[in-house]
Structures are given as C-alpha cells and as structure tokens.
Coordinates of C-alpha atoms in Angstrom, one line a residue:
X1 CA 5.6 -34.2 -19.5
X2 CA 3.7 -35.4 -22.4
X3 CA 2.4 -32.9 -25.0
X4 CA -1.3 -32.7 -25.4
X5 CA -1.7 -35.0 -29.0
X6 CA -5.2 -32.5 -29.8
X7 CA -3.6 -29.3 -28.5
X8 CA -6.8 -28.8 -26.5
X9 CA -7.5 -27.7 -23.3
X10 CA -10.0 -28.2 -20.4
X11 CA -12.8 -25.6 -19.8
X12 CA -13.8 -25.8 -15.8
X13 CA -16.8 -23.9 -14.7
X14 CA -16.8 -23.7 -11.3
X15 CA -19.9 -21.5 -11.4
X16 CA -23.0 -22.9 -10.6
X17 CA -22.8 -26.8 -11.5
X18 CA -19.4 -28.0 -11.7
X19 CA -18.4 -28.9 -16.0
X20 CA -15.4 -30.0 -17.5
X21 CA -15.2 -30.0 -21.1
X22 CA -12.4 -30.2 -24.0
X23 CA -12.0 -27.5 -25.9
X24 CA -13.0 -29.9 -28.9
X25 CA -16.5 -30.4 -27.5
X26 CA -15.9 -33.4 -25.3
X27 CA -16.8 -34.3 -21.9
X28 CA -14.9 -35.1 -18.7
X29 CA -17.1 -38.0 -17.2
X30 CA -15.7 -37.7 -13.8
X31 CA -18.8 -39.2 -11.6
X32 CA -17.3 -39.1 -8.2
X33 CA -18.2 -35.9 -6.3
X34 CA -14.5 -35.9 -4.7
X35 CA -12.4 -35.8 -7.5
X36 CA -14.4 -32.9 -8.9
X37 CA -13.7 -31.3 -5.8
X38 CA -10.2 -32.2 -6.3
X39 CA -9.9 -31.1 -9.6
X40 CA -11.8 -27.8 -8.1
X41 CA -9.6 -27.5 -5.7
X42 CA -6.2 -27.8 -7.9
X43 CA -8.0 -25.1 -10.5
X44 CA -8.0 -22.6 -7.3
X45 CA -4.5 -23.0 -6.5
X46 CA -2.7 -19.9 -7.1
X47 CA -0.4 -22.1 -9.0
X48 CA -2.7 -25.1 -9.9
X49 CA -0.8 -27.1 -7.7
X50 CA -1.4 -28.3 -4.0
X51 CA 0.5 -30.6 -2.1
X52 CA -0.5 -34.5 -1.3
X53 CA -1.4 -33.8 2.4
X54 CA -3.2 -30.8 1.9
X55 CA -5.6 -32.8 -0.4
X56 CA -5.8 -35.6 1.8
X57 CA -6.9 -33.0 4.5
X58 CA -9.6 -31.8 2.3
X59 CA -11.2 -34.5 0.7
X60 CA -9.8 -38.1 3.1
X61 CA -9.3 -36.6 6.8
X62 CA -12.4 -38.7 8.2
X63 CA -10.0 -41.6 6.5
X64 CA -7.2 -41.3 8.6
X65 CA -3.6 -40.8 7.5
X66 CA -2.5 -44.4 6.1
X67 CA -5.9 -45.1 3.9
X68 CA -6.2 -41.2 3.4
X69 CA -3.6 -41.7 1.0
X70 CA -4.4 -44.7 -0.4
X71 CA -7.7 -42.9 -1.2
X72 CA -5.6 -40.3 -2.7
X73 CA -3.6 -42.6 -5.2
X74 CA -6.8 -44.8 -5.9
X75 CA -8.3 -41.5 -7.0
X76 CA -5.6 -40.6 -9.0
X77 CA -5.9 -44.0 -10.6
X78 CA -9.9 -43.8 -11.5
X79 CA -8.8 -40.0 -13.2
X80 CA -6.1 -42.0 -15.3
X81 CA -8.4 -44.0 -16.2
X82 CA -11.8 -41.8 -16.8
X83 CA -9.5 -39.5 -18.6
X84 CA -7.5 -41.3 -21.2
X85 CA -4.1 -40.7 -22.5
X86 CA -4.6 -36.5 -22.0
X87 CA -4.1 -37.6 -18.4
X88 CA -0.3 -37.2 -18.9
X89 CA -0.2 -33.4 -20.3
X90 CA -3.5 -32.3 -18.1
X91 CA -1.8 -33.6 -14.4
X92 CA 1.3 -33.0 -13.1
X93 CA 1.7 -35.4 -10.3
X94 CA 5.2 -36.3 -8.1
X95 CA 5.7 -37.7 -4.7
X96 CA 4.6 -34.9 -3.2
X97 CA 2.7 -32.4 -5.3
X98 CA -0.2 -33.0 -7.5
X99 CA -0.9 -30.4 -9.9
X100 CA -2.5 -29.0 -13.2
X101 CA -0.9 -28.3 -16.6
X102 CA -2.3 -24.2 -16.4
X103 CA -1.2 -24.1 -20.0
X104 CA -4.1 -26.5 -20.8
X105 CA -6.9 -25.3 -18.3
X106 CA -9.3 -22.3 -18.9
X107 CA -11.2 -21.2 -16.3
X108 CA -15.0 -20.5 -17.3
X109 CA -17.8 -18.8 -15.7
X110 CA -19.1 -15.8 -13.7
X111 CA -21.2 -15.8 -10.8
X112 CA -24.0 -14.2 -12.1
X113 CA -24.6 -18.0 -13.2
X114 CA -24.7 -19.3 -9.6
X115 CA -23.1 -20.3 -6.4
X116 CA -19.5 -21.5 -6.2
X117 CA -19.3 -25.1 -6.8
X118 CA -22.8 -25.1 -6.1
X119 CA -24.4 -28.6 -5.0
X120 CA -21.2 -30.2 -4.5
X121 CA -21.3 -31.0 -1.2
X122 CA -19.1 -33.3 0.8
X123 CA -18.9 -35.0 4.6
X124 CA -15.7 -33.6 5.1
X125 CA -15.0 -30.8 7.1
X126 CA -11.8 -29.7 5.5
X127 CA -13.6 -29.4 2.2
X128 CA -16.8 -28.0 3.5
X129 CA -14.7 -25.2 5.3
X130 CA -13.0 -24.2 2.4
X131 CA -15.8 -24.2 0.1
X132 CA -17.8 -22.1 2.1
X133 CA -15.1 -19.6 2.8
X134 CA -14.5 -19.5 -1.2
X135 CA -18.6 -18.7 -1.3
X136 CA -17.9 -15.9 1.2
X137 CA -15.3 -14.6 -0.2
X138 CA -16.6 -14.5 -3.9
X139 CA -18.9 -11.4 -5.5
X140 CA -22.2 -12.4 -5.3
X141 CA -25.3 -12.2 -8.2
X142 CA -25.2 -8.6 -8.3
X143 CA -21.7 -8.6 -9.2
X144 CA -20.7 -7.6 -12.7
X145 CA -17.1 -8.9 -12.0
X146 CA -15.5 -11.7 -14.9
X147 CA -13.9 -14.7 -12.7
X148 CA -10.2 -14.9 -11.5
X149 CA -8.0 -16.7 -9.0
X150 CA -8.5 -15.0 -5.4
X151 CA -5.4 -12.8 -3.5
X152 CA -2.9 -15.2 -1.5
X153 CA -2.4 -11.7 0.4
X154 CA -1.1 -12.8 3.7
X155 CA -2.4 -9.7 5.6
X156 CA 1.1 -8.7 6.9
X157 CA 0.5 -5.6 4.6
X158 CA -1.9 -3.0 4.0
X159 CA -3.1 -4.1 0.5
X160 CA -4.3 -1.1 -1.3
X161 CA -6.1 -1.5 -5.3
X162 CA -5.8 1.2 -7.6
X163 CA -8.6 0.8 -9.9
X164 CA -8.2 2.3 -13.4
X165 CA -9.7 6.0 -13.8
X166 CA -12.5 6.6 -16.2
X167 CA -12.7 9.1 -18.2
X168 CA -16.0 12.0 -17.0
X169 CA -18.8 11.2 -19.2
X170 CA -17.7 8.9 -21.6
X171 CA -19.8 5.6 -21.0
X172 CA -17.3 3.4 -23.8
X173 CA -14.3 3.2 -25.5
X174 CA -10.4 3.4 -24.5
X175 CA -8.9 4.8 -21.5
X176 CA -5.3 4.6 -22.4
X177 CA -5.1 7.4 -19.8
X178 CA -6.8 6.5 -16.8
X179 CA -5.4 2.9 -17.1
X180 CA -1.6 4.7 -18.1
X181 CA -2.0 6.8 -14.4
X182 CA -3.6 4.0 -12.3
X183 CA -0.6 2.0 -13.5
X184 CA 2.0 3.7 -12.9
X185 CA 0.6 5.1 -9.4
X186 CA 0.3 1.5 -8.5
X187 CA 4.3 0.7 -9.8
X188 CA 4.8 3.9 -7.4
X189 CA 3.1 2.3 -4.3
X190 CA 5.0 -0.9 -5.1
X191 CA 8.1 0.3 -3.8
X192 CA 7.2 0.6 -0.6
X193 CA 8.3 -2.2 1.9
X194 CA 4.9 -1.4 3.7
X195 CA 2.3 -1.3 1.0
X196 CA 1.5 -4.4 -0.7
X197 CA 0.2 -3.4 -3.7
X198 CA -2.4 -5.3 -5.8
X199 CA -1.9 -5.9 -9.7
X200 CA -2.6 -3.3 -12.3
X201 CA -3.4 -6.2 -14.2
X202 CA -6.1 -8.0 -11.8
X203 CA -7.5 -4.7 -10.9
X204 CA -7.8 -4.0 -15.0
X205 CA -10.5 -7.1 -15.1
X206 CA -12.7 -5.5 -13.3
X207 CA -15.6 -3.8 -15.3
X208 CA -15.3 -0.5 -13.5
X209 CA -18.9 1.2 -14.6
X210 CA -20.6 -1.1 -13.1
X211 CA -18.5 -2.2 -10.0
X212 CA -19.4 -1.6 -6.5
X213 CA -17.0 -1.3 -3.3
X214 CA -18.0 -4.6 -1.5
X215 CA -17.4 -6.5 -5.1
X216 CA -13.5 -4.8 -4.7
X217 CA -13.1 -5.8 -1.2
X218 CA -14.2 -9.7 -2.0
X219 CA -13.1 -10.3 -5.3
X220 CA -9.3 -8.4 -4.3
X221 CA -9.0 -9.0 -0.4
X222 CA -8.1 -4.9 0.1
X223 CA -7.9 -2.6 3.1
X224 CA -7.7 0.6 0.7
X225 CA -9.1 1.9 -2.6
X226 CA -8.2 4.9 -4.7
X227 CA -10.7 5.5 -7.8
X228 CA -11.7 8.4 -9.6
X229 CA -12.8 10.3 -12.6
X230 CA -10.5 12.9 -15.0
X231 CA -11.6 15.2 -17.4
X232 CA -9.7 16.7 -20.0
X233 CA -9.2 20.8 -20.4
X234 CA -7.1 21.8 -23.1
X235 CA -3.7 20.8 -22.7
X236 CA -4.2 19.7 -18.9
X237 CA -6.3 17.4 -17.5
X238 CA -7.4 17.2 -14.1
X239 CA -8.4 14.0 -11.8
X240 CA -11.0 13.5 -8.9
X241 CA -9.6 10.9 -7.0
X242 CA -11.3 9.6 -3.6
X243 CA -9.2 7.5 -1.3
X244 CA -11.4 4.6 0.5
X245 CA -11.4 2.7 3.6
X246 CA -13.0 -0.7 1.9
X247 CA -14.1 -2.1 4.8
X248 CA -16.2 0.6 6.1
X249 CA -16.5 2.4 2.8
X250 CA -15.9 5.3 4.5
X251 CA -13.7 8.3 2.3
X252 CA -10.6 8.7 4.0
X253 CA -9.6 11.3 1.5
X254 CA -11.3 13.1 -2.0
X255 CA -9.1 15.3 -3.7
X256 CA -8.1 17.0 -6.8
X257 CA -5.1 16.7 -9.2
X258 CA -4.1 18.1 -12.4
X259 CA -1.3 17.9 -14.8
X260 CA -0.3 18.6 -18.0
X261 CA -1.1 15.9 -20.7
X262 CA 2.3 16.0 -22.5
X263 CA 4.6 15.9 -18.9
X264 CA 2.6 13.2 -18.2
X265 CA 2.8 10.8 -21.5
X266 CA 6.3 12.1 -21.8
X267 CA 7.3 10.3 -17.9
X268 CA 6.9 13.1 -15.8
X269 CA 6.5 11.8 -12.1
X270 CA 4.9 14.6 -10.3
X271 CA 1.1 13.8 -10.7
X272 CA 2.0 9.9 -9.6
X273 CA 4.5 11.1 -6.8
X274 CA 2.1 13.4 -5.5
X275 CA -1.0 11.0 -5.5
X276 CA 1.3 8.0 -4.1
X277 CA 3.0 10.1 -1.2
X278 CA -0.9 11.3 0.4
X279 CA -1.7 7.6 0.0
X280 CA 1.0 6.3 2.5
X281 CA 0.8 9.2 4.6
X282 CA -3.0 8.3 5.4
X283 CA -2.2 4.4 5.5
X284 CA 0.5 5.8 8.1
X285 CA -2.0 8.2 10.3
X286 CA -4.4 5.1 9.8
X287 CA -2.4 2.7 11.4
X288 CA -0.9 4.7 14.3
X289 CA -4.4 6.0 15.1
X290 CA -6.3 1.8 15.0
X291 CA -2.9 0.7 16.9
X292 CA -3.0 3.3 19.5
X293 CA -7.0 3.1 20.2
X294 CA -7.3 -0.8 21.3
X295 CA -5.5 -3.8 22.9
X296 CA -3.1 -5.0 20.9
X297 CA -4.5 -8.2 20.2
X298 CA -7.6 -6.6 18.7
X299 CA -5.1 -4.9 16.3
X300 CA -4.8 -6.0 12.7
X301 CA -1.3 -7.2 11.7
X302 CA -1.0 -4.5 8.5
X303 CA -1.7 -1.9 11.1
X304 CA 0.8 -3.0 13.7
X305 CA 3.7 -3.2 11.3
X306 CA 2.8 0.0 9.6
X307 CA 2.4 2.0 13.3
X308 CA 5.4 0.2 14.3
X309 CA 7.9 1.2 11.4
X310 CA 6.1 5.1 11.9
X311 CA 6.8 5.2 15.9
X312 CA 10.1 3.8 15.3
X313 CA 11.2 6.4 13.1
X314 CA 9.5 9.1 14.8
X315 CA 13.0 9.0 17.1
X316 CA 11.2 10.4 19.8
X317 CA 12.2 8.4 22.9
X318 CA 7.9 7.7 24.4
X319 CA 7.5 7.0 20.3
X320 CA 10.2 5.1 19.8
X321 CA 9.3 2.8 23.1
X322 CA 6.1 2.0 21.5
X323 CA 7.0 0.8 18.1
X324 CA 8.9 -2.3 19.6
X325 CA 6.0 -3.9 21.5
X326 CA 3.9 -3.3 18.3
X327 CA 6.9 -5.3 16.1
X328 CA 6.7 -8.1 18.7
X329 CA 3.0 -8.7 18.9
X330 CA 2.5 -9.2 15.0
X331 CA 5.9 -11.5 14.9
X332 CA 3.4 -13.0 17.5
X333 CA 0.5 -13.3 15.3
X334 CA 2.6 -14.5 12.1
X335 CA 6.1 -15.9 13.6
X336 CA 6.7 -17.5 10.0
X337 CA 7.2 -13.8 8.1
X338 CA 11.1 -13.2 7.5
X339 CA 10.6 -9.0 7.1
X340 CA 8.6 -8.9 10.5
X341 CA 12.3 -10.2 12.2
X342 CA 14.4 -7.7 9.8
X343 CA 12.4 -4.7 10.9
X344 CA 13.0 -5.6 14.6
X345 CA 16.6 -5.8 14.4
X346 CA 16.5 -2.7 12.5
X347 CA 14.8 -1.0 15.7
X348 CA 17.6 -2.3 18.1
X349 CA 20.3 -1.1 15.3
X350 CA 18.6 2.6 15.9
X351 CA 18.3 2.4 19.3
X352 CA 22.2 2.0 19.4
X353 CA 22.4 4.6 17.2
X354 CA 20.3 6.7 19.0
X355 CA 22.4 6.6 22.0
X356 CA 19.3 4.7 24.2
X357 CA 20.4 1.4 24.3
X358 CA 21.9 0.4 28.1
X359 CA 23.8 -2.3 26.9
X360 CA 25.3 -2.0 23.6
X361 CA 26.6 -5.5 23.4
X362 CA 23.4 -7.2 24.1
X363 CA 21.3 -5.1 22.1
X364 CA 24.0 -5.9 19.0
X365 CA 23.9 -9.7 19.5
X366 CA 19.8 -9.4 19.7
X367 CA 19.6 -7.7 16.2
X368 CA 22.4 -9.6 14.9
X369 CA 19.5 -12.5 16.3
X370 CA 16.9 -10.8 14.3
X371 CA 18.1 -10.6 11.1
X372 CA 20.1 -14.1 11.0
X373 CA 16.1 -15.1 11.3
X374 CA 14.5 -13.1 9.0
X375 CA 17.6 -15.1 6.1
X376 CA 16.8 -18.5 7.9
X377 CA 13.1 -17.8 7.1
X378 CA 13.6 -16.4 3.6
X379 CA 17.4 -16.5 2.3
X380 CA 16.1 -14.4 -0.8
X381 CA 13.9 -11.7 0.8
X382 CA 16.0 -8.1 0.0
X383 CA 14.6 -6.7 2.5
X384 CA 16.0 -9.1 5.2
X385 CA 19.6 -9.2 3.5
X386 CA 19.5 -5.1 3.4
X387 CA 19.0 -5.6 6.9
X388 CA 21.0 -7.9 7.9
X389 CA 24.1 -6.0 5.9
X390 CA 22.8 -2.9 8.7
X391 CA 23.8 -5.1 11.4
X392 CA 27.3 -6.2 9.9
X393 CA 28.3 -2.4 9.1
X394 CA 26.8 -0.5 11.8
X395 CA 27.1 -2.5 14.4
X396 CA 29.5 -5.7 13.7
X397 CA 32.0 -3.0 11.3
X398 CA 32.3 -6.5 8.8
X399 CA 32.0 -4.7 5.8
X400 CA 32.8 -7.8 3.3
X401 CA 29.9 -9.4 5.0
X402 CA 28.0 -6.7 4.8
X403 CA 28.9 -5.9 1.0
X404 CA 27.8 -9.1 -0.1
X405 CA 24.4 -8.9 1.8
X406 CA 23.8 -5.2 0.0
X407 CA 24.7 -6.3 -3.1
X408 CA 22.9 -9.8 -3.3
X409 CA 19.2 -7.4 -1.8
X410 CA 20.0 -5.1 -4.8
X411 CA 20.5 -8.0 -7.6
X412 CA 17.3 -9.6 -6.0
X413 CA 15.6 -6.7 -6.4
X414 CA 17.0 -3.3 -8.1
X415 CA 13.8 -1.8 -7.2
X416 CA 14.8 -2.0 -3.2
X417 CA 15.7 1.2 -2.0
X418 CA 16.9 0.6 1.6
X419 CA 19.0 -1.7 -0.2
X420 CA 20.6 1.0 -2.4
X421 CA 20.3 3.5 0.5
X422 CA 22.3 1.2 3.0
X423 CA 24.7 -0.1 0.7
X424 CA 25.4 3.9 -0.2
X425 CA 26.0 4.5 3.5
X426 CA 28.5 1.8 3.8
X427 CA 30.4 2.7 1.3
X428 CA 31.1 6.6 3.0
X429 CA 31.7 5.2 5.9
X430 CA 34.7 3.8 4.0
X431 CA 36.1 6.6 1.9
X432 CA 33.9 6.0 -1.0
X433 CA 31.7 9.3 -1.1
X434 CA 31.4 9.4 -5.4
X435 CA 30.0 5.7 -5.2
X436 CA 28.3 6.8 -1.6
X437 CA 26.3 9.6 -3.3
X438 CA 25.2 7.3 -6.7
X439 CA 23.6 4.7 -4.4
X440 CA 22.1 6.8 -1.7
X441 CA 21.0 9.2 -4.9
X442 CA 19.3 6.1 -6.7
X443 CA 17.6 5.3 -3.2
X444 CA 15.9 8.5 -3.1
X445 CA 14.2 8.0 -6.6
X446 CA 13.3 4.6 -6.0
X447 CA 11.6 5.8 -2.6
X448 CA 9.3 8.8 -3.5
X449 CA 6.4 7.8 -0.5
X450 CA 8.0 6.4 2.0
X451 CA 7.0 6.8 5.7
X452 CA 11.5 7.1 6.5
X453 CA 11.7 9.8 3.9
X454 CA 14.1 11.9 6.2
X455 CA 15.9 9.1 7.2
X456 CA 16.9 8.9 3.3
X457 CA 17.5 12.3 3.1
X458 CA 19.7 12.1 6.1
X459 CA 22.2 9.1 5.2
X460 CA 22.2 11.0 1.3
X461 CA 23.2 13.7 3.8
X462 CA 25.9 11.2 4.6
X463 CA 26.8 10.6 1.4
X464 CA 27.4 14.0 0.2
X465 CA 30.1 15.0 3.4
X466 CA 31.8 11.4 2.9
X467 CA 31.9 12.6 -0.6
X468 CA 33.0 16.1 0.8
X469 CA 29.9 18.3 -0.9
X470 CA 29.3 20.2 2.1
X471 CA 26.9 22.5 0.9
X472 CA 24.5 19.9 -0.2
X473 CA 24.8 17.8 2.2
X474 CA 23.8 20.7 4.7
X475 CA 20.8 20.9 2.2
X476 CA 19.6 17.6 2.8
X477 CA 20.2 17.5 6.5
X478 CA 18.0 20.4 6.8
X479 CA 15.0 19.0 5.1
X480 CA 15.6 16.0 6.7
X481 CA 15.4 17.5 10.2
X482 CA 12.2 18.9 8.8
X483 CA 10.6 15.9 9.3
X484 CA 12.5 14.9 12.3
X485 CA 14.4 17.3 14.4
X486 CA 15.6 14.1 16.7
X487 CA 17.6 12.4 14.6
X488 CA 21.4 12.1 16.3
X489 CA 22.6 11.2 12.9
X490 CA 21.5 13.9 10.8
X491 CA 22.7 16.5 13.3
X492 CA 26.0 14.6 13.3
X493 CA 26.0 15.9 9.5
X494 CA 24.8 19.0 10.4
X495 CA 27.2 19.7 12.8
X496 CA 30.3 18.8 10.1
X497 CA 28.9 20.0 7.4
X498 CA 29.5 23.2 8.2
X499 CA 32.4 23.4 10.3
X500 CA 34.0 22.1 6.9
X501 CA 32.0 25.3 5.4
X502 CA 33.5 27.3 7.6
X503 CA 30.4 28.6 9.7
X504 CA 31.9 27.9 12.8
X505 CA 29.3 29.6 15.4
X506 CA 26.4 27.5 13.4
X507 CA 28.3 24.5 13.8
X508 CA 28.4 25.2 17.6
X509 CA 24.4 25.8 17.6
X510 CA 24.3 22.2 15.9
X511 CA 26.4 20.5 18.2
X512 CA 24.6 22.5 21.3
X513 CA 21.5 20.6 19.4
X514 CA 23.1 17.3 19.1
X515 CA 24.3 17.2 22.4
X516 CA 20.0 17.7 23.7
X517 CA 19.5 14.3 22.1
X518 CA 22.5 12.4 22.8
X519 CA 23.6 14.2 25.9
X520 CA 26.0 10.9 26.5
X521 CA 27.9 11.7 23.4
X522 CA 31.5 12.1 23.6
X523 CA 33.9 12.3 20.6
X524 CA 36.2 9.5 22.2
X525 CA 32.6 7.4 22.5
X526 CA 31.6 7.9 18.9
X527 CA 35.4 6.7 17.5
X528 CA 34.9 3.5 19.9
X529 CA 31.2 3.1 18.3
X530 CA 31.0 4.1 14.8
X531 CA 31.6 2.3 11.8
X532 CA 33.8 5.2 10.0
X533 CA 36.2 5.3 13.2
X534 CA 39.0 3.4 11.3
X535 CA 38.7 6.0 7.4
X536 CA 39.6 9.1 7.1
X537 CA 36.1 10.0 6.9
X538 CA 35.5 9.4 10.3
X539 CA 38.7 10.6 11.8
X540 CA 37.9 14.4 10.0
X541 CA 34.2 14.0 11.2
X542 CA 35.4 13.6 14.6
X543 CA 37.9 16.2 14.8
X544 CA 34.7 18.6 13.5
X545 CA 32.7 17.0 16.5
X546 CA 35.2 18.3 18.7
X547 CA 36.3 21.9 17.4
X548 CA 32.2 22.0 17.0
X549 CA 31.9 21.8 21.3
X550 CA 31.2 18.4 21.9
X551 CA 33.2 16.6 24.9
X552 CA 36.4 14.7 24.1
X553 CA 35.8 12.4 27.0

C-alpha cells in the first residue's frame, strides 16, 4: 500500500446528507448515489472491509451476477478516477475484498444532525434493507449519544453493558472511580463462557447524564444493563447499582454495595466478585424461567444456551433431560457457532459420567462427534479445544491428545478457565496432583461467577486427593455438594477423602450417598470406565470405593 503523500485523512458524515472531505479542506466529488453508498457501506464495516459479493448484493443484485460485477469494477474505476492518486492509500482492494485504509478515515457526525444516510435512496432492495435497518437500529434526535460502529453481537450470548458509575451529585468532572469499578466488573463478567460482555471502552462514549435506556439498547444491541450511582463516606464508599432488563426496562434487581476505598484501588476483588456473581445468577434464573415458559421456537438463542448449560449442570436426572433439547434447538437456529457443538458433547461426556447413559459407546462416539465440529467450525475457539480435550481424557483415555488440546485453549486464551480447570483434572488423573492443584487452583480465580461454580470446586476437589490433601479436598467437596448434592463425582471424592482421613463410618455414609445416585456403580465398573484406572491414583481411589461399601461387582 501506498502512503498517503498529504498525510490526510477522509472525514465521512454519515449523518444527515452524506460528505466526504480531506482533512485539508478538500472535497470528494463522488456524484453517483451508489458509490457513496458504497463508500457508506465499507465505513460501517466492523473492519472497513466487505467482501466483493456482499457489495454486489447491495448495490448491483437487480444486475445479475455477471454485469453485477462488472458494475462493481466499473465503479471502482470512476472512484480511481474521481479520487486521484490518494486512491491507492484510501482503498484496499484484492480479488475478493474491497476495503478502507481506517488509518485514514474519521468518522463524523451525530444524529442529532439527521437521519442516517438520509436522502440517499436506492432501487435496490439489498441496500434499502440495510439502510433502513441501520435507521432502526441507530439513537434517534433525542439521543445525546457521539457516533460509533454498531455491535456485530451474534445473539448467541446474553450481552450485558456495564455503564460507568457516576459519582451522587456531582454534575462534572472525573470519575476515575466509577469508570475504575465499571471496568473491572465488566473484565469480571468477561470470563464467563456465557456472558458476552460489551466493551468498557464503547460503553465509556456514551454521555451517561444525559443517556436514556432505549439509546443503550440501539446504540449497544444489549439484553442487560447494570448502572448506578456511589457516594463517598469517609474511608468507604458505597454504590446503588440497579440491574435492568433493556428490553422491557423493567429492574430485575436494585441493590446496595459498599467497600472500602483503599481495598479497592489497592486490587481487592470482593466488591467486583460480589456484583459480577448476582449478575449471572439473575441472567441464569432469567433464562431458565423465558426457556421454560414457551415453545422453544419462540425462545431467544442467549436464553436457550444459558437454560441449557444451567439444567445440565443441575445433575438432576428431569433437569438434566431438559437441557439437551434446549442445546439442539439453538444449534438449530445458528448451526454455524463452534461453542454451541462443544457444549453438547460436553452434556453426553456428563451423562456418561453420571452413570445415565444406556449405551456408553455410542454416547462416546456422539460427543467425540460434537466436539471434532465445534474444531472444524473454529480450530482456534478455546472453548471447543478445552472440550474436545474432555472427550479424549474422560472418555477416549488419549491423554497426549488431550494435552495438546488443553494446552493449545490455554495459550489461546490464559483467561479460559475450563481450560485450566480440565487440563488440572487430567493431569490427577495421571499422578500429577502438585501440577493438578496449580491449574484447577488458577481455574477457580479466573471463574469467580460462573453458573458450574461447584463443578469447579468439585474437580479442585479432585485435585487436592490426586495430590493427596485430604482434608482440603473434603473442604471443597462439601461446598461443592452445597450447590449440588447430585454430583457422582464429587461424592466419589467425598467418599475417599476421608477413608484416607481415617473417618471410616463417614466414608460409609458417603458411599451409602453415592450409591442413591449411581445405584449401577460397581468398583470393578468404575476401573473399566475411568480415566485414572491405569495410575496409582485410581487404583488407591478404588480400593477406598470398596473398603467405603460400594459393590466389587
């Protein structure tokens, strides 16, 4: 690419009637009402850049596909042309993309100065469908928002915006605080694989004083906001924060928190763990309550993945039944989304685990099917490798394989923490309890709201016998089983944990437990099934299964 001889750039103003102008004062004379629209349509790109065919659909469908394109490159050629020798450094143009240089475009305007695009009409449905939608989707007049690229959310997610807390009665100035809290309560929410998360820094343009809720739900494409006020008291201060439905605009939540100023500036957590942790438990009672209450169809996709992932962790049998259907129906809606195939094998990997699959082969190869999808759809998506490296250690015992699925998800992302947690559990299974407990450990603190929060709890559980530290490892079975008194595996640790402590007649009680939700379960069945069979680990575990009451055969 050329470099720009002036080391100007190009102001578009896409409010009201479309301008292009140098930054040096000069026009762009671009007459034709089509390539401003494509030049309109490149600016909103989330990139700048859109491919060939996508513009020919916009602007040269009624043309057909041969003569759409030759309308394309004979457009390109009268921009060459009208444009100069800053053509070079303002287009990026290949065989099959045609883009902007965004290093040289500025993006001008607000609506308060009119309609988007407004009088640039064209007799071409594609355009006219898209322009309109970018009108309806835009804050109006009464909108004190400054202009900035729309959310490519996909709607696979909840998307929740955190909008920067003001500070009670002060109308101006900073608010290194309530921009300092809403940003790190948004990098909290970010961890979650269910919340998708909207940037601190798109929410930060907003001008909050003068905001209103439908201006947050078009400008940011949201299901949820969190706002709120704080006021300082002494060394403390203490925030009013109201949790929204933005559709509705009805308050799921208003509630009060308070911290001291110096824990907080100084990286304590608690304030941001607390807030984040009521957030996705109300996205979670949302969801299951809107999946539960109509047909399925009439379900929106964030909901049916959330109220799936919630069911199937629930690990009660009617729940757990319920969750798949939920998986399938969005995979339905959106077959193209690699997690959506990850989180269904994950469900047939439990309910081997679980002792309710009828046919442990089948159910194996399916999820083994799921998550070989998920990496065919997205090679690169953590969340798919984490669980595809499940399948190969739970289920398929190939640890190498599932090493180098665990370790690729946490060097795509360090911030994945069913990556770390899974990768932890694999290594107890195989001896490894001092590098078992540093990754299941890391999980944990990477995870602080998530809806499986005993299931991490339970494989740390995991961690800690492999790595024989019985007495915490009974620690974290019991709050795990807290949250979910079902769960075969965490009773499994139960159950060993203190026969190795010696507490022989509560290790009986555990078993007697264990045995209620896995009444199949034999000690010669769990050597043939689980992944620790073959280490020591499992061997000793086993022999505790037994001494503990549960069958040999």
């Amino acid at each position: 690419m050329q470099n720009n001889p002036a080391a100007k750039t190009l102001k578009l103003r896409l409010y009201g009637t479309f301008s292009a102008e140098w930054s040096d004062g000069s026009k762009l004379n671009v007459r034709s009402a089509k390539l401003r629209a494509m030049i309109a349509l490149l600016a909103m790109a989330p990139d700048m850049t859109r491919t060939r065919s996508w513009l020919q659909d916009k602007l040269w469908s009624l043309s057909g596909v041969e003569l759409g394109r030759a309308s394309l490159r004979r457009g390109l050629s009268d921009l060459k042309r009208a444009i100069g020798p800053d053509f070079d450094s303002l287009f990026v143009v290949s065989h099959d993309n045609i883009g902007l240089n965004h290093d040289l475009v500025e993006l001008i305007g607000t609506s308060a100065e009119g309609e988007f695009l407004e009088g640039l009409e064209i007799a071409e449905g594609g355009f006219t469908s898209w322009v309109n939608e970018q009108r309806s989707n835009r804050p109006q007049l009464s909108s004190a928002l400054e202009f900035f690229n729309p959310s490519d959310k996909t709607g696979i997610l909840p998307a929740v915006a955190v909008l920067p807390f003001l500070q009670s009665f002060k109308r101006d100035g900073e608010n290194v605080l309530g921009d300092m809290l809403a940003e790190e309560v948004s990098r909290a929410l970010s961890r979650s694989q269910l919340i998708d998360v909207i940037s601190h820094l798109s929410c930060r343009n907003l001008n909050m004083r003068l905001l209103n809720l439908a201006d947050v739900r078009r400008a940011l494409n949201v299901e949820y906001v969190i706002h709120g006020s704080y006021r300082l008291s002494g060394e403390r201060f203490h925030l009013d924060a109201d949790f929204l439905d933005a559709d509705s605009g009805r308050i799921i939540w208003s509630r009060q928190f308070s911290a001291k100023m110096s824990d907080f500036l100084n990286g304590g957590q608690e304030i941001v763990a607390d807030i984040s942790r009521q957030i996705g438990q109300s996205i979670l009672s949302t969801s299951i309550e809107l999946a539960t209450s109509k047909p399925l169809p009439e379900v929106a996709s964030h909901a049916l993945l959330v109220s799936g992932v919630a069911l199937m962790h629930r690990l009660k049998l009617a729940s757990f039944a319920k969750a798949r259907p939920l998986i399938e129906e969005i995979i339905r809606k959106s077959p193209n989304h690699a997690s959506l195939y990850a989180w269904l094998g994950k469900w047939y990997v439990l309910s081997v685990h679980q002792g309710w699959s009828s046919d442990l082969k089948k159910d194996s190869q399916i999820a083994r099917d799921c998550t070989a999808r998920a990496l065919d759809l997205d090679p690169d998506c953590s969340f798919s490798l984490a669980a595809d490296g499940l399948v190969h250690s739970n289920l398929l015992k190939e640890f190498d394989a599932a090493e180098r699925r665990f370790d690729r998800a946490t060097e795509l992302n360090p911030n994945d923490a069913l990556a770390w947690l899974l990768k932890g559990t694999m290594h107890a299974f195989r001896d490894e309890g001092m590098k078992a407990v540093s990754f299941t450990k890391r999980a944990c603190s990477l995870s602080p709201l998530d809806p499986q929060k005993y299931y991490f709890e339970s494989l740390t559980a995991t961690a800690l016998a492999a790595d024989q530290q019985y007495d915490l490892a009974l620690e974290y079975a019991e709050s795990s089983l807290k949250e979910n008194r079902r769960h075969s595996s965490t009773l499994r640790v139960k159950t060993a944990a203190l026969h190795f402590l010696g507490r022989e007649v509560e290790a009986q009680e555990a078993a007697k437990e264990l045995l209620v939700c896995e009444p199949n379960l034999t000690v010669s069945g769990w050597l043939m099934n689980h992944p620790a069979a073959n280490f020591k680990t499992g061997q000793m575990w086993a022999e505790a299964f037994r001494k503990s009451g549960v069958p040999s055969n």
